[in-house]
Amino acid sequence: MNSHLPITPYAASSDSKREQVETMFNNIAPTYDRLNHTLSFGIDRRWRRKAVDALKPFAPQIILDIATGTGDFAILAARHLDPDRIIGVDISEGMMDVGRQKVKEAGLDNVIFFAKDDSTSLSFENDTFDAVTVAYGARNFDDLEAGLSEMCRVLKKGGHLMLVELTTPPRFPMKQLFNVYAHTVMPLIGRLISHDDSAYTYLPLSMAAFPQAEQLAPLMRHCGFSAVTFKRFTFGLSTMYLATK
């Protein structure tokens, strides 16, 4: 299956998608959290909490949080799942620097640790983690299939993947309303706050290019997962996927 996503943040750049994504997130790191909450009207906090709650029955003790960014999901997971250790990985040191400060202020620096790593070629050994999580970062992978295969590899047998991603609403009228919001309001607010002209034009394009619920589930099974389920939040603006190795 071909899961390559051709959408890149800086269309004029000759850099790879991975390099462009790293540059983009380093650029917007100082304003990333404020923009997230502004653009989603704060609903993203509720989506993250629902995703964390989906892992509660499995009580994972060692968690890998991929595309951890500024650590929002890792912090939430640490507070509500009470794991022994969470390792947050990302390709953007700028984002993780913000995350390290947040984790220290939250008093969780004995639980949450950060490391620069590539989702498509993880540095961890096979069968290491009880759970792997990805919150709103999978659409930025250079190769989605390779990323899913790597997540499966580092999970212990019986371990769980929890992936939550922004998606486009599938039905009228939310589909049409979101299209207007995503292509007019979102880039304008993004430019004003982040001062990056491309980052929030790229966001809706990457959402549209990412495989939607019924398309992603077969790819996850192809990469080694079973019991794949998905649940849409808020008219389909966000979708959570849960799967077992």
GROMACS .gro file of C-alpha atoms in nm:
model
  245
    1MET     CA    1   0.000   0.000   0.000
    2ASN     CA    2   0.128   0.342  -0.087
    3SER     CA    3   0.083   0.585   0.200
    4HIS     CA    4   0.316   0.859   0.080
    5LEU     CA    5   0.171   1.202   0.148
    6PRO     CA    6   0.289   1.455  -0.115
    7ILE     CA    7   0.167   1.762   0.077
    8THR     CA    8   0.458   1.964   0.221
    9PRO     CA    9   0.470   2.286   0.428
   10TYR     CA   10   0.691   2.483   0.190
   11ALA     CA   11   0.603   2.401  -0.170
   12ALA     CA   12   0.893   2.599  -0.316
   13SER     CA   13   1.153   2.419  -0.104
   14SER     CA   14   1.359   2.131  -0.241
   15ASP     CA   15   1.399   1.982   0.109
   16SER     CA   16   1.231   1.652   0.196
   17LYS     CA   17   0.897   1.655   0.376
   18ARG     CA   18   1.073   1.551   0.697
   19GLU     CA   19   1.315   1.845   0.673
   20GLN     CA   20   1.036   2.090   0.594
   21VAL     CA   21   0.821   1.967   0.883
   22GLU     CA   22   1.116   1.999   1.122
   23THR     CA   23   1.179   2.356   1.003
   24MET     CA   24   0.811   2.447   1.028
   25PHE     CA   25   0.770   2.321   1.385
   26ASN     CA   26   1.093   2.484   1.499
   27ASN     CA   27   0.957   2.810   1.356
   28ILE     CA   28   0.614   2.792   1.524
   29ALA     CA   29   0.716   2.622   1.852
   30PRO     CA   30   0.683   2.935   2.074
   31THR     CA   31   0.322   2.997   1.963
   32TYR     CA   32   0.213   2.638   1.888
   33ASP     CA   33   0.007   2.572   2.203
   34ARG     CA   34  -0.174   2.906   2.189
   35LEU     CA   35  -0.258   2.855   1.822
   36ASN     CA   36  -0.385   2.501   1.876
   37HIS     CA   37  -0.627   2.608   2.146
   38THR     CA   38  -0.732   2.920   1.955
   39LEU     CA   39  -0.800   2.745   1.624
   40SER     CA   40  -0.996   2.461   1.786
   41PHE     CA   41  -1.175   2.689   2.036
   42GLY     CA   42  -1.021   2.473   2.310
   43ILE     CA   43  -1.196   2.154   2.195
   44ASP     CA   44  -0.859   1.988   2.129
   45ARG     CA   45  -0.817   1.949   2.505
   46ARG     CA   46  -1.134   1.737   2.520
   47TRP     CA   47  -1.020   1.523   2.226
   48ARG     CA   48  -0.688   1.449   2.395
   49ARG     CA   49  -0.860   1.356   2.721
   50LYS     CA   50  -1.091   1.112   2.541
   51ALA     CA   51  -0.789   0.953   2.372
   52VAL     CA   52  -0.608   0.913   2.704
   53ASP     CA   53  -0.920   0.764   2.863
   54ALA     CA   54  -0.935   0.501   2.585
   55LEU     CA   55  -0.604   0.360   2.713
   56LYS     CA   56  -0.710   0.341   3.080
   57PRO     CA   57  -0.842  -0.019   3.068
   58PHE     CA   58  -0.499  -0.142   2.957
   59ALA     CA   59  -0.296   0.041   3.227
   60PRO     CA   60   0.020   0.083   3.013
   61GLN     CA   61   0.334   0.139   3.219
   62ILE     CA   62   0.589   0.218   2.949
   63ILE     CA   63   0.458   0.453   2.678
   64LEU     CA   64   0.613   0.596   2.363
   65ASP     CA   65   0.456   0.925   2.253
   66ILE     CA   66   0.550   0.987   1.890
   67ALA     CA   67   0.543   1.339   1.744
   68THR     CA   68   0.518   1.452   2.105
   69GLY     CA   69   0.564   1.819   2.012
   70THR     CA   70   0.535   2.036   2.323
   71GLY     CA   71   0.434   1.738   2.536
   72ASP     CA   72   0.064   1.814   2.587
   73PHE     CA   73  -0.046   1.455   2.534
   74ALA     CA   74   0.244   1.308   2.733
   75ILE     CA   75   0.160   1.532   3.031
   76LEU     CA   76  -0.206   1.436   3.015
   77ALA     CA   77  -0.118   1.066   2.991
   78ALA     CA   78   0.120   1.091   3.285
   79ARG     CA   79  -0.148   1.249   3.502
   80HIS     CA   80  -0.434   1.015   3.413
   81LEU     CA   81  -0.266   0.682   3.337
   82ASP     CA   82   0.001   0.690   3.610
   83PRO     CA   83   0.267   0.509   3.401
   84ASP     CA   84   0.622   0.436   3.511
   85ARG     CA   85   0.773   0.612   3.211
   86ILE     CA   86   0.676   0.805   2.900
   87ILE     CA   87   0.929   0.876   2.627
   88GLY     CA   88   0.826   1.157   2.396
   89VAL     CA   89   1.000   1.167   2.059
   90ASP     CA   90   0.991   1.431   1.788
   91ILE     CA   91   1.209   1.564   1.506
   92SER     CA   92   1.173   1.924   1.629
   93GLU     CA   93   1.405   2.026   1.911
   94GLY     CA   94   1.226   2.361   1.925
   95MET     CA   95   0.897   2.192   2.013
   96MET     CA   96   1.059   1.958   2.265
   97ASP     CA   97   1.240   2.248   2.435
   98VAL     CA   98   0.897   2.398   2.507
   99GLY     CA   99   0.780   2.054   2.622
  100ARG     CA  100   1.075   2.005   2.857
  101GLN     CA  101   0.997   2.332   3.031
  102LYS     CA  102   0.628   2.241   3.065
  103VAL     CA  103   0.712   1.897   3.205
  104LYS     CA  104   0.952   2.050   3.458
  105GLU     CA  105   0.691   2.303   3.569
  106ALA     CA  106   0.437   2.020   3.604
  107GLY     CA  107   0.677   1.824   3.826
  108LEU     CA  108   0.674   1.529   3.584
  109ASP     CA  109   1.038   1.527   3.475
  110ASN     CA  110   1.091   1.199   3.662
  111VAL     CA  111   0.825   1.034   3.441
  112ILE     CA  112   0.842   1.207   3.101
  113PHE     CA  113   1.162   1.211   2.897
  114PHE     CA  114   1.227   1.358   2.551
  115ALA     CA  115   1.446   1.237   2.265
  116LYS     CA  116   1.490   1.340   1.903
  117ASP     CA  117   1.389   1.049   1.682
  118ASP     CA  118   1.238   0.978   1.340
  119SER     CA  119   0.898   0.808   1.339
  120THR     CA  120   0.986   0.610   1.026
  121SER     CA  121   1.309   0.470   1.173
  122LEU     CA  122   1.280   0.454   1.552
  123SER     CA  123   1.592   0.388   1.758
  124PHE     CA  124   1.419   0.157   2.009
  125GLU     CA  125   1.441  -0.221   2.025
  126ASN     CA  126   1.158  -0.455   1.926
  127ASP     CA  127   0.881  -0.522   2.181
  128THR     CA  128   0.973  -0.234   2.415
  129PHE     CA  129   0.649  -0.045   2.490
  130ASP     CA  130   0.311  -0.127   2.641
  131ALA     CA  131   0.150   0.152   2.438
  132VAL     CA  132   0.242   0.385   2.154
  133THR     CA  133   0.053   0.711   2.112
  134VAL     CA  134   0.041   0.970   1.835
  135ALA     CA  135  -0.168   1.281   1.889
  136TYR     CA  136  -0.208   1.504   1.584
  137GLY     CA  137   0.127   1.422   1.429
  138ALA     CA  138   0.075   1.125   1.197
  139ARG     CA  139  -0.028   1.342   0.902
  140ASN     CA  140   0.322   1.494   0.912
  141PHE     CA  141   0.501   1.162   0.868
  142ASP     CA  142   0.722   1.143   0.562
  143ASP     CA  143   0.601   0.784   0.509
  144LEU     CA  144   0.287   0.683   0.698
  145GLU     CA  145   0.318   0.312   0.626
  146ALA     CA  146   0.677   0.305   0.750
  147GLY     CA  147   0.571   0.496   1.062
  148LEU     CA  148   0.289   0.252   1.141
  149SER     CA  149   0.520  -0.046   1.085
  150GLU     CA  150   0.778   0.103   1.322
  151MET     CA  151   0.512   0.158   1.590
  152CYS     CA  152   0.408  -0.203   1.559
  153ARG     CA  153   0.770  -0.320   1.581
  154VAL     CA  154   0.846  -0.139   1.908
  155LEU     CA  155   0.518  -0.241   2.074
  156LYS     CA  156   0.506  -0.547   2.292
  157LYS     CA  157   0.276  -0.824   2.170
  158GLY     CA  158  -0.072  -0.736   2.296
  159GLY     CA  159   0.031  -0.371   2.332
  160HIS     CA  160  -0.188  -0.091   2.203
  161LEU     CA  161  -0.156   0.188   1.950
  162MET     CA  162  -0.367   0.495   2.015
  163LEU     CA  163  -0.363   0.742   1.727
  164VAL     CA  164  -0.576   1.055   1.718
  165GLU     CA  165  -0.567   1.286   1.419
  166LEU     CA  166  -0.742   1.588   1.270
  167THR     CA  167  -0.981   1.486   0.995
  168THR     CA  168  -1.226   1.655   0.764
  169PRO     CA  169  -1.596   1.628   0.853
  170PRO     CA  170  -1.764   1.382   0.615
  171ARG     CA  171  -2.120   1.523   0.610
  172PHE     CA  172  -2.314   1.836   0.519
  173PRO     CA  173  -2.320   2.106   0.655
  174MET     CA  174  -2.008   2.067   0.873
  175LYS     CA  175  -1.801   1.958   0.574
  176GLN     CA  176  -1.879   2.280   0.387
  177LEU     CA  177  -1.848   2.504   0.694
  178PHE     CA  178  -1.513   2.354   0.787
  179ASN     CA  179  -1.385   2.395   0.432
  180VAL     CA  180  -1.451   2.770   0.450
  181TYR     CA  181  -1.298   2.798   0.798
  182ALA     CA  182  -0.991   2.590   0.709
  183HIS     CA  183  -0.902   2.778   0.393
  184THR     CA  184  -0.976   3.135   0.505
  185VAL     CA  185  -0.986   3.187   0.882
  186MET     CA  186  -0.726   2.926   0.983
  187PRO     CA  187  -0.440   3.053   0.761
  188LEU     CA  188  -0.513   3.415   0.857
  189ILE     CA  189  -0.503   3.348   1.233
  190GLY     CA  190  -0.202   3.123   1.185
  191ARG     CA  191  -0.005   3.395   1.005
  192LEU     CA  192  -0.097   3.660   1.260
  193ILE     CA  193   0.010   3.457   1.563
  194SER     CA  194   0.292   3.234   1.433
  195HIS     CA  195   0.435   3.468   1.164
  196ASP     CA  196   0.484   3.162   0.944
  197ASP     CA  197   0.299   3.216   0.616
  198SER     CA  198   0.291   2.848   0.524
  199ALA     CA  199   0.229   2.647   0.843
  200TYR     CA  200  -0.146   2.700   0.868
  201THR     CA  201  -0.204   2.680   0.496
  202TYR     CA  202  -0.032   2.341   0.510
  203LEU     CA  203  -0.252   2.225   0.803
  204PRO     CA  204  -0.586   2.189   0.618
  205LEU     CA  205  -0.410   2.049   0.312
  206SER     CA  206  -0.239   1.782   0.524
  207MET     CA  207  -0.573   1.699   0.688
  208ALA     CA  208  -0.736   1.645   0.351
  209ALA     CA  209  -0.446   1.430   0.227
  210PHE     CA  210  -0.441   1.205   0.534
  211PRO     CA  211  -0.633   0.875   0.496
  212GLN     CA  212  -0.971   0.916   0.661
  213ALA     CA  213  -1.118   0.663   0.906
  214GLU     CA  214  -1.229   0.385   0.671
  215GLN     CA  215  -0.911   0.423   0.466
  216LEU     CA  216  -0.664   0.420   0.754
  217ALA     CA  217  -0.797   0.110   0.929
  218PRO     CA  218  -0.694  -0.132   0.647
  219LEU     CA  219  -0.347   0.027   0.634
  220MET     CA  220  -0.308  -0.027   1.009
  221ARG     CA  221  -0.401  -0.394   0.969
  222HIS     CA  222  -0.156  -0.422   0.679
  223CYS     CA  223   0.120  -0.292   0.910
  224GLY     CA  224   0.063  -0.560   1.173
  225PHE     CA  225  -0.225  -0.438   1.389
  226SER     CA  226  -0.550  -0.614   1.475
  227ALA     CA  227  -0.876  -0.518   1.647
  228VAL     CA  228  -0.859  -0.179   1.474
  229THR     CA  229  -1.141   0.054   1.573
  230PHE     CA  230  -1.203   0.424   1.516
  231LYS     CA  231  -1.427   0.689   1.666
  232ARG     CA  232  -1.504   1.034   1.530
  233PHE     CA  233  -1.520   1.340   1.756
  234THR     CA  234  -1.712   1.666   1.701
  235PHE     CA  235  -1.876   1.593   1.364
  236GLY     CA  236  -1.558   1.428   1.236
  237LEU     CA  237  -1.312   1.712   1.301
  238SER     CA  238  -1.095   1.465   1.488
  239THR     CA  239  -1.078   1.084   1.473
  240MET     CA  240  -0.932   0.841   1.726
  241TYR     CA  241  -0.795   0.501   1.623
  242LEU     CA  242  -0.723   0.219   1.868
  243ALA     CA  243  -0.544  -0.098   1.765
  244THR     CA  244  -0.363  -0.398   1.916
  245LYS     CA  245  -0.036  -0.562   1.814
   0.00000   0.00000   0.00000
